[in-house]
């Protein structure tokens, strides 16, 4: 049997009511689960007026109580736009809340206006992503304290609670 996933590129007119738009996105996720889709992939865009999900994890969280089997996948989390500690924590928390129904898709991003918004120049995004992956792995591998120094991000905690 073949598994079928849904890559949702939720496009709406910029003038559409945002709350209504989110209700429609949520209904699409519930329907995908009811129809037996194995995965639901959603990306993040901050500066798009027509593709409005800035946090796939927040969107997916609204689906946890109303779905039973579908896996939630980020397509993608744009690592250069986020501090690795934030991504490590939010992803770990969502993975636990979803009882393992999470697939972490990552990338350098594709929307030039997001690059401008976050100040992530094209020539450095690949290196930023690789460093972020390394830091996330270090954070997940230890309970701290941390002394992680990178070119783009550094994490230091002297005490750990």
Short mmCIF file of C-alpha atoms in Angstrom, two decimals:
data_model
loop_
_atom_site.label_atom_id
_atom_site.label_comp_id
_atom_site.label_asym_id
_atom_site.label_seq_id
_atom_site.Cartn_x
_atom_site.Cartn_y
_atom_site.Cartn_z
CA UNK A 1 0.00 0.00 0.00
CA UNK A 2 1.24 3.49 -0.86
CA UNK A 3 1.24 6.33 1.65
CA UNK A 4 0.03 9.67 0.33
CA UNK A 5 0.95 12.97 1.92
CA UNK A 6 -0.33 16.49 1.34
CA UNK A 7 1.98 19.45 0.79
CA UNK A 8 -0.30 22.32 1.63
CA UNK A 9 0.61 25.61 0.02
CA UNK A 10 -2.26 27.56 1.54
CA UNK A 11 -2.77 30.51 -0.79
CA UNK A 12 -5.43 33.14 -0.18
CA UNK A 13 -6.09 36.65 -1.38
CA UNK A 14 -4.25 39.22 0.74
CA UNK A 15 -7.60 40.89 1.48
CA UNK A 16 -9.15 37.72 3.01
CA UNK A 17 -9.94 37.80 6.72
CA UNK A 18 -7.04 36.15 8.54
CA UNK A 19 -9.15 34.33 11.17
CA UNK A 20 -11.37 32.87 8.44
CA UNK A 21 -8.28 31.87 6.47
CA UNK A 22 -6.90 30.00 9.49
CA UNK A 23 -10.27 28.24 9.97
CA UNK A 24 -10.04 27.06 6.35
CA UNK A 25 -6.46 25.82 6.85
CA UNK A 26 -7.58 23.93 9.94
CA UNK A 27 -10.52 22.34 8.10
CA UNK A 28 -8.14 21.22 5.34
CA UNK A 29 -5.87 19.53 7.91
CA UNK A 30 -8.79 17.73 9.54
CA UNK A 31 -10.08 16.58 6.15
CA UNK A 32 -6.63 15.28 5.16
CA UNK A 33 -6.61 13.14 8.33
CA UNK A 34 -10.16 11.89 7.70
CA UNK A 35 -9.29 10.97 4.09
CA UNK A 36 -6.34 8.89 5.27
CA UNK A 37 -3.44 11.08 4.18
CA UNK A 38 -0.31 9.92 5.98
CA UNK A 39 1.43 13.31 6.24
CA UNK A 40 0.58 17.00 6.13
CA UNK A 41 3.44 19.28 5.04
CA UNK A 42 3.26 23.04 5.66
CA UNK A 43 5.97 25.69 5.34
CA UNK A 44 6.57 29.02 7.01
CA UNK A 45 6.50 32.44 5.38
CA UNK A 46 6.62 35.66 7.34
CA UNK A 47 6.33 38.33 4.68
CA UNK A 48 3.86 36.74 2.27
CA UNK A 49 0.46 38.37 2.18
CA UNK A 50 -1.06 35.38 0.38
CA UNK A 51 0.58 32.39 2.09
CA UNK A 52 0.00 33.19 5.71
CA UNK A 53 1.33 30.51 8.02
CA UNK A 54 4.27 31.98 9.92
CA UNK A 55 4.48 29.08 12.39
CA UNK A 56 3.65 25.59 11.14
CA UNK A 57 3.99 24.26 14.70
CA UNK A 58 1.30 26.63 16.00
CA UNK A 59 -0.96 25.65 13.12
CA UNK A 60 -0.29 21.94 13.71
CA UNK A 61 -1.04 22.38 17.42
CA UNK A 62 -4.61 23.33 16.54
CA UNK A 63 -4.93 19.97 14.77
CA UNK A 64 -3.65 17.73 17.55
CA UNK A 65 -6.97 17.38 19.40
CA UNK A 66 -9.00 16.81 16.22
CA UNK A 67 -6.81 14.36 14.28
CA UNK A 68 -5.79 10.82 15.08
CA UNK A 69 -3.13 9.52 12.73
CA UNK A 70 -1.76 12.07 10.28
CA UNK A 71 1.88 13.08 10.74
CA UNK A 72 2.75 16.76 10.76
CA UNK A 73 5.75 17.88 8.71
CA UNK A 74 7.39 21.24 8.31
CA UNK A 75 8.16 22.05 4.74
CA UNK A 76 10.33 23.81 5.82
CA UNK A 77 11.51 25.45 9.02
CA UNK A 78 13.84 28.14 7.71
CA UNK A 79 16.73 27.67 10.12
CA UNK A 80 18.68 30.86 9.25
CA UNK A 81 15.70 32.91 10.45
CA UNK A 82 15.61 31.44 13.97
CA UNK A 83 17.86 30.96 16.95
CA UNK A 84 18.75 27.24 17.14
CA UNK A 85 17.80 27.02 20.84
CA UNK A 86 14.28 28.18 20.03
CA UNK A 87 13.91 25.65 17.20
CA UNK A 88 15.36 22.83 19.33
CA UNK A 89 12.93 23.55 22.17
CA UNK A 90 9.81 24.15 20.10
CA UNK A 91 10.38 21.10 17.90
CA UNK A 92 11.06 18.83 20.89
CA UNK A 93 7.95 20.10 22.66
CA UNK A 94 5.74 19.61 19.60
CA UNK A 95 7.15 16.14 18.95
CA UNK A 96 6.24 15.14 22.50
CA UNK A 97 2.79 16.78 22.32
CA UNK A 98 2.07 14.99 19.03
CA UNK A 99 3.23 11.64 20.48
CA UNK A 100 5.83 11.32 17.73
CA UNK A 101 3.65 12.40 14.83
CA UNK A 102 6.18 15.00 13.70
CA UNK A 103 8.62 15.18 10.80
CA UNK A 104 11.10 18.05 10.92
CA UNK A 105 11.74 19.46 7.47
CA UNK A 106 14.42 22.15 7.36
CA UNK A 107 15.89 24.47 4.76
CA UNK A 108 17.45 27.81 3.93
CA UNK A 109 14.16 29.34 2.75
CA UNK A 110 12.95 30.59 -0.60
CA UNK A 111 11.18 33.89 -0.09
CA UNK A 112 13.40 36.94 -0.81
CA UNK A 113 11.23 39.23 1.31
CA UNK A 114 11.74 36.91 4.30
CA UNK A 115 15.51 37.10 3.72
CA UNK A 116 15.24 40.88 3.78
CA UNK A 117 13.00 40.84 6.86
CA UNK A 118 15.41 38.69 8.89
CA UNK A 119 18.63 40.04 7.39
CA UNK A 120 19.77 36.63 6.17
CA UNK A 121 21.96 37.26 3.12
CA UNK A 122 21.95 34.65 0.39
CA UNK A 123 25.64 33.84 0.54
CA UNK A 124 25.49 32.97 4.27
CA UNK A 125 22.18 31.09 4.57
CA UNK A 126 23.69 27.68 3.79
CA UNK A 127 26.41 28.09 6.42
CA UNK A 128 23.84 29.41 8.90
CA UNK A 129 21.65 26.36 8.35
CA UNK A 130 24.54 23.93 8.83
CA UNK A 131 25.63 25.66 12.04
CA UNK A 132 22.05 25.65 13.32
CA UNK A 133 21.73 21.89 12.68
CA UNK A 134 24.96 21.28 14.60
CA UNK A 135 23.82 23.40 17.56
CA UNK A 136 20.38 21.77 17.66
CA UNK A 137 22.01 18.33 17.77
CA UNK A 138 24.31 19.45 20.60
CA UNK A 139 21.36 20.79 22.58
CA UNK A 140 19.37 17.60 22.12
CA UNK A 141 22.37 15.43 23.10
CA UNK A 142 22.92 17.02 26.52
CA UNK A 143 21.03 18.51 29.42
CA UNK A 144 23.58 21.32 29.81
CA UNK A 145 25.15 23.45 30.98
CA UNK A 146 26.13 24.61 27.50
CA UNK A 147 29.08 26.41 26.00
CA UNK A 148 28.48 26.33 22.26
CA UNK A 149 30.22 28.94 20.17
CA UNK A 150 29.50 29.44 16.51
CA UNK A 151 29.98 32.00 13.80
CA UNK A 152 26.31 33.02 13.82
CA UNK A 153 24.98 31.84 17.19
CA UNK A 154 26.49 31.13 20.57
CA UNK A 155 24.87 29.55 23.59
CA UNK A 156 26.33 29.69 27.04
CA UNK A 157 24.63 28.63 30.25
CA UNK A 158 26.71 28.44 33.39
CA UNK A 159 23.94 26.95 35.50
CA UNK A 160 21.26 24.53 34.44
CA UNK A 161 17.97 24.12 36.25
#
